[in-house]
Amino acid sequence: MVKADLIRAIELRLNLSHDEATAQVEGVLNLIKDSLTGGDSVLISGFGQWKVREKKARVGRNPKTKEEYEISPRTVVTFYPSNVWRQEIADHFQSNARG
Amino acid sequence: MNKSQLIEKLAIRTHQTNKVAEQAVNIVFDNVKQALNSGDKVEIRGFGSFLLKKYGAYTGRNPKTGEKVQVPEKMLPFFRAGKDLRKKVDD
């Protein structure tokens, strides 16, 4: 699934023009991005949470040359799926395994 | 930011009612969920991608009692930030 599929879904379900539906999808993505860029986490209940984490510098090793080098400290985004969603997936795959 | 704040901001930014913005937000997250639940993956350029990742079974311990527990193999949604998002957050 790609962005165009989300736009199409909104177009059909909400009876919006293509441009209006595009604005909705871009708006959601950009607002999440802006929040994270500003260091604020994003919590969507039932879906999950994006958190902004600071990572310290650490030593890395080039697996080919075995050479050591420092991985610089950085700020990263981590997504934690909600318990509701985890359970949905667990149930889904269990019932599949049982046939 | 939580979901209701996102909806409010979206309505203002796109000049739509809160109701339209709420439905749009729900459709986006429901569709991402459904795609993954049915084994598909989601790729949104500049933002990131969602996929199901398999985590192997392992023997864990109850930290309170020290008792051994078998944790079965499981599938979990995994998000990988896209280039643009990764860059902007790290700046």
CSV table of C-alpha atoms in Angstrom, one decimal:
chain,number,residue,atom,x,y,z
A,1,MET,CA,0.0,0.0,0.0
A,2,VAL,CA,1.2,3.5,-0.8
A,3,LYS,CA,0.1,7.1,-0.3
A,4,ALA,CA,-2.1,7.1,-3.4
A,5,ASP,CA,-4.2,4.2,-1.9
A,6,LEU,CA,-4.9,6.2,1.2
A,7,ILE,CA,-5.9,9.3,-0.9
A,8,ARG,CA,-8.2,7.1,-3.0
A,9,ALA,CA,-9.8,5.6,0.1
A,10,ILE,CA,-10.6,9.0,1.5
A,11,GLU,CA,-11.9,10.3,-1.8
A,12,LEU,CA,-14.4,7.4,-2.1
A,13,ARG,CA,-15.4,7.2,1.6
A,14,LEU,CA,-15.8,10.9,2.3
A,15,ASN,CA,-16.9,12.0,-1.1
A,16,LEU,CA,-14.0,14.6,-1.4
A,17,SER,CA,-12.3,15.7,-4.5
A,18,HIS,CA,-8.9,14.3,-5.3
A,19,ASP,CA,-7.2,17.5,-4.2
A,20,GLU,CA,-9.1,17.7,-0.9
A,21,ALA,CA,-8.4,14.0,-0.1
A,22,THR,CA,-4.7,14.6,-0.9
A,23,ALA,CA,-4.7,17.6,1.5
A,24,GLN,CA,-6.1,15.3,4.2
A,25,VAL,CA,-3.4,12.6,3.8
A,26,GLU,CA,-0.5,15.1,3.4
A,27,GLY,CA,-1.9,17.0,6.4
A,28,VAL,CA,-1.9,14.0,8.6
A,29,LEU,CA,1.7,13.0,7.6
A,30,ASN,CA,3.1,16.5,7.9
A,31,LEU,CA,1.5,17.2,11.3
A,32,ILE,CA,3.0,14.0,12.6
A,33,LYS,CA,6.4,14.9,11.1
A,34,ASP,CA,6.2,18.4,12.5
A,35,SER,CA,5.4,17.1,16.0
A,36,LEU,CA,8.3,14.6,16.0
A,37,THR,CA,10.7,17.1,14.5
A,38,GLY,CA,9.8,19.5,17.4
A,39,GLY,CA,10.7,16.6,19.8
A,40,ASP,CA,7.1,15.9,20.8
A,41,SER,CA,5.9,12.3,20.6
A,42,VAL,CA,2.6,11.3,18.8
A,43,LEU,CA,0.1,9.0,20.4
A,44,ILE,CA,-2.8,7.5,18.3
A,45,SER,CA,-4.9,5.4,20.6
A,46,GLY,CA,-5.6,1.9,19.2
A,47,PHE,CA,-2.8,2.3,16.7
A,48,GLY,CA,0.5,3.2,18.5
A,49,GLN,CA,2.9,5.8,19.5
A,50,TRP,CA,5.9,7.4,17.9
A,51,LYS,CA,8.6,8.6,20.4
A,52,VAL,CA,11.6,10.7,19.9
A,53,ARG,CA,14.7,9.2,21.5
A,54,GLU,CA,18.2,10.5,22.0
A,55,LYS,CA,20.9,7.9,21.3
A,56,LYS,CA,24.4,8.1,22.8
A,57,ALA,CA,27.6,7.8,20.8
A,58,ARG,CA,28.8,4.2,20.6
A,59,VAL,CA,31.5,2.2,19.0
A,60,GLY,CA,30.7,0.5,15.7
A,61,ARG,CA,32.8,-1.9,13.6
A,62,ASN,CA,33.0,-2.3,9.9
A,63,PRO,CA,32.2,-6.0,9.4
A,64,LYS,CA,34.5,-6.2,6.4
A,65,THR,CA,37.6,-4.5,7.6
A,66,LYS,CA,36.9,-5.0,11.4
A,67,GLU,CA,37.9,-1.4,11.8
A,68,GLU,CA,36.4,0.4,14.8
A,69,TYR,CA,34.8,3.8,14.5
A,70,GLU,CA,32.5,6.0,16.5
A,71,ILE,CA,28.8,6.1,15.7
A,72,SER,CA,27.8,9.7,16.5
A,73,PRO,CA,25.1,10.5,19.0
A,74,ARG,CA,21.7,11.0,17.2
A,75,THR,CA,18.0,11.6,17.6
A,76,VAL,CA,15.8,8.9,16.3
A,77,VAL,CA,12.1,8.0,16.0
A,78,THR,CA,10.8,4.7,17.4
A,79,PHE,CA,7.3,3.4,16.8
A,80,TYR,CA,5.6,1.3,19.5
A,81,PRO,CA,2.4,-0.5,18.3
A,82,SER,CA,-0.6,-0.3,20.7
A,83,ASN,CA,-1.5,-3.4,22.8
A,84,VAL,CA,-4.8,-3.5,20.9
A,85,TRP,CA,-3.1,-3.8,17.6
A,86,ARG,CA,-0.5,-6.4,18.9
A,87,GLN,CA,-3.4,-8.5,20.1
A,88,GLU,CA,-5.2,-8.2,16.8
A,89,ILE,CA,-2.2,-9.5,14.9
A,90,ALA,CA,-1.5,-12.3,17.4
A,91,ASP,CA,-5.2,-13.5,17.1
A,92,HIS,CA,-5.0,-13.3,13.4
A,93,PHE,CA,-1.9,-15.3,13.0
A,94,GLN,CA,-2.9,-17.9,15.6
A,95,SER,CA,-6.2,-18.6,13.8
A,96,ASN,CA,-4.2,-18.9,10.6
A,97,ALA,CA,-1.8,-21.4,12.1
A,98,ARG,CA,-4.8,-23.4,13.3
A,99,GLY,CA,-6.2,-23.3,9.8
B,1,MET,CA,0.3,15.3,20.3
B,2,ASN,CA,-2.6,12.9,20.5
B,3,LYS,CA,-5.3,11.9,18.1
B,4,SER,CA,-7.8,14.6,19.0
B,5,GLN,CA,-5.1,17.3,18.7
B,6,LEU,CA,-4.1,15.9,15.3
B,7,ILE,CA,-7.7,16.1,14.1
B,8,GLU,CA,-8.1,19.7,15.3
B,9,LYS,CA,-4.9,20.8,13.6
B,10,LEU,CA,-5.8,19.0,10.4
B,11,ALA,CA,-9.3,20.6,10.3
B,12,ILE,CA,-7.7,24.1,10.6
B,13,ARG,CA,-4.9,23.4,8.2
B,14,THR,CA,-7.2,22.0,5.4
B,15,HIS,CA,-10.2,24.2,6.1
B,16,GLN,CA,-12.5,21.2,6.7
B,17,THR,CA,-14.9,20.5,9.5
B,18,ASN,CA,-13.6,18.5,12.6
B,19,LYS,CA,-15.9,15.7,11.5
B,20,VAL,CA,-14.3,15.4,8.0
B,21,ALA,CA,-10.8,15.6,9.6
B,22,GLU,CA,-11.7,12.9,12.2
B,23,GLN,CA,-13.0,10.6,9.5
B,24,ALA,CA,-9.9,11.1,7.4
B,25,VAL,CA,-7.6,10.4,10.3
B,26,ASN,CA,-9.5,7.2,11.1
B,27,ILE,CA,-9.4,6.0,7.5
B,28,VAL,CA,-5.6,6.6,7.3
B,29,PHE,CA,-4.8,4.6,10.5
B,30,ASP,CA,-7.5,1.9,9.9
B,31,ASN,CA,-6.2,1.3,6.4
B,32,VAL,CA,-2.6,1.1,7.5
B,33,LYS,CA,-3.6,-1.4,10.2
B,34,GLN,CA,-5.7,-3.5,7.8
B,35,ALA,CA,-2.9,-3.6,5.2
B,36,LEU,CA,-0.5,-5.1,7.8
B,37,ASN,CA,-3.1,-7.4,9.3
B,38,SER,CA,-3.6,-8.9,5.9
B,39,GLY,CA,0.1,-9.4,5.4
B,40,ASP,CA,0.7,-6.3,3.1
B,41,LYS,CA,3.2,-3.6,3.8
B,42,VAL,CA,2.8,0.1,3.7
B,43,GLU,CA,5.4,2.5,2.1
B,44,ILE,CA,4.9,6.2,2.3
B,45,ARG,CA,7.8,8.1,0.7
B,46,GLY,CA,9.5,10.7,2.9
B,47,PHE,CA,7.6,9.5,6.0
B,48,GLY,CA,8.3,5.8,6.5
B,49,SER,CA,7.2,2.3,6.0
B,50,PHE,CA,5.3,-0.2,8.1
B,51,LEU,CA,5.8,-4.0,7.9
B,52,LEU,CA,5.2,-7.1,10.0
B,53,LYS,CA,8.3,-8.4,11.5
B,54,LYS,CA,8.7,-11.9,12.9
B,55,TYR,CA,10.3,-12.2,16.4
B,56,GLY,CA,11.6,-15.6,17.3
B,57,ALA,CA,10.6,-17.6,20.4
B,58,TYR,CA,12.9,-17.2,23.4
B,59,THR,CA,13.1,-18.2,27.1
B,60,GLY,CA,12.5,-15.2,29.3
B,61,ARG,CA,12.3,-14.9,33.0
B,62,ASN,CA,9.7,-13.4,35.3
B,63,PRO,CA,11.8,-10.6,36.8
B,64,LYS,CA,9.9,-10.9,40.1
B,65,THR,CA,10.0,-14.6,40.7
B,66,GLY,CA,13.0,-15.5,38.6
B,67,GLU,CA,10.9,-18.2,37.0
B,68,LYS,CA,11.6,-19.3,33.5
B,69,VAL,CA,8.9,-18.5,30.9
B,70,GLN,CA,8.7,-19.6,27.3
B,71,VAL,CA,7.9,-16.7,25.1
B,72,PRO,CA,6.4,-17.9,21.8
B,73,GLU,CA,7.3,-16.6,18.3
B,74,LYS,CA,5.3,-13.5,17.4
B,75,MET,CA,4.6,-11.0,14.7
B,76,LEU,CA,4.7,-7.3,15.4
B,77,PRO,CA,4.2,-4.2,13.4
B,78,PHE,CA,7.5,-2.4,12.7
B,79,PHE,CA,8.0,1.2,11.5
B,80,ARG,CA,11.1,2.4,9.7
B,81,ALA,CA,11.4,6.1,9.4
B,82,GLY,CA,11.9,7.4,5.9
B,83,LYS,CA,14.9,9.4,4.9
B,84,ASP,CA,13.3,12.8,5.1
B,85,LEU,CA,11.8,12.1,8.6
B,86,ARG,CA,15.0,10.6,9.9
B,87,LYS,CA,17.0,13.6,8.7
B,88,LYS,CA,14.6,16.3,10.0
B,89,VAL,CA,14.3,14.7,13.5
B,90,ASP,CA,18.1,14.4,13.8
B,91,ASP,CA,18.8,18.0,12.8
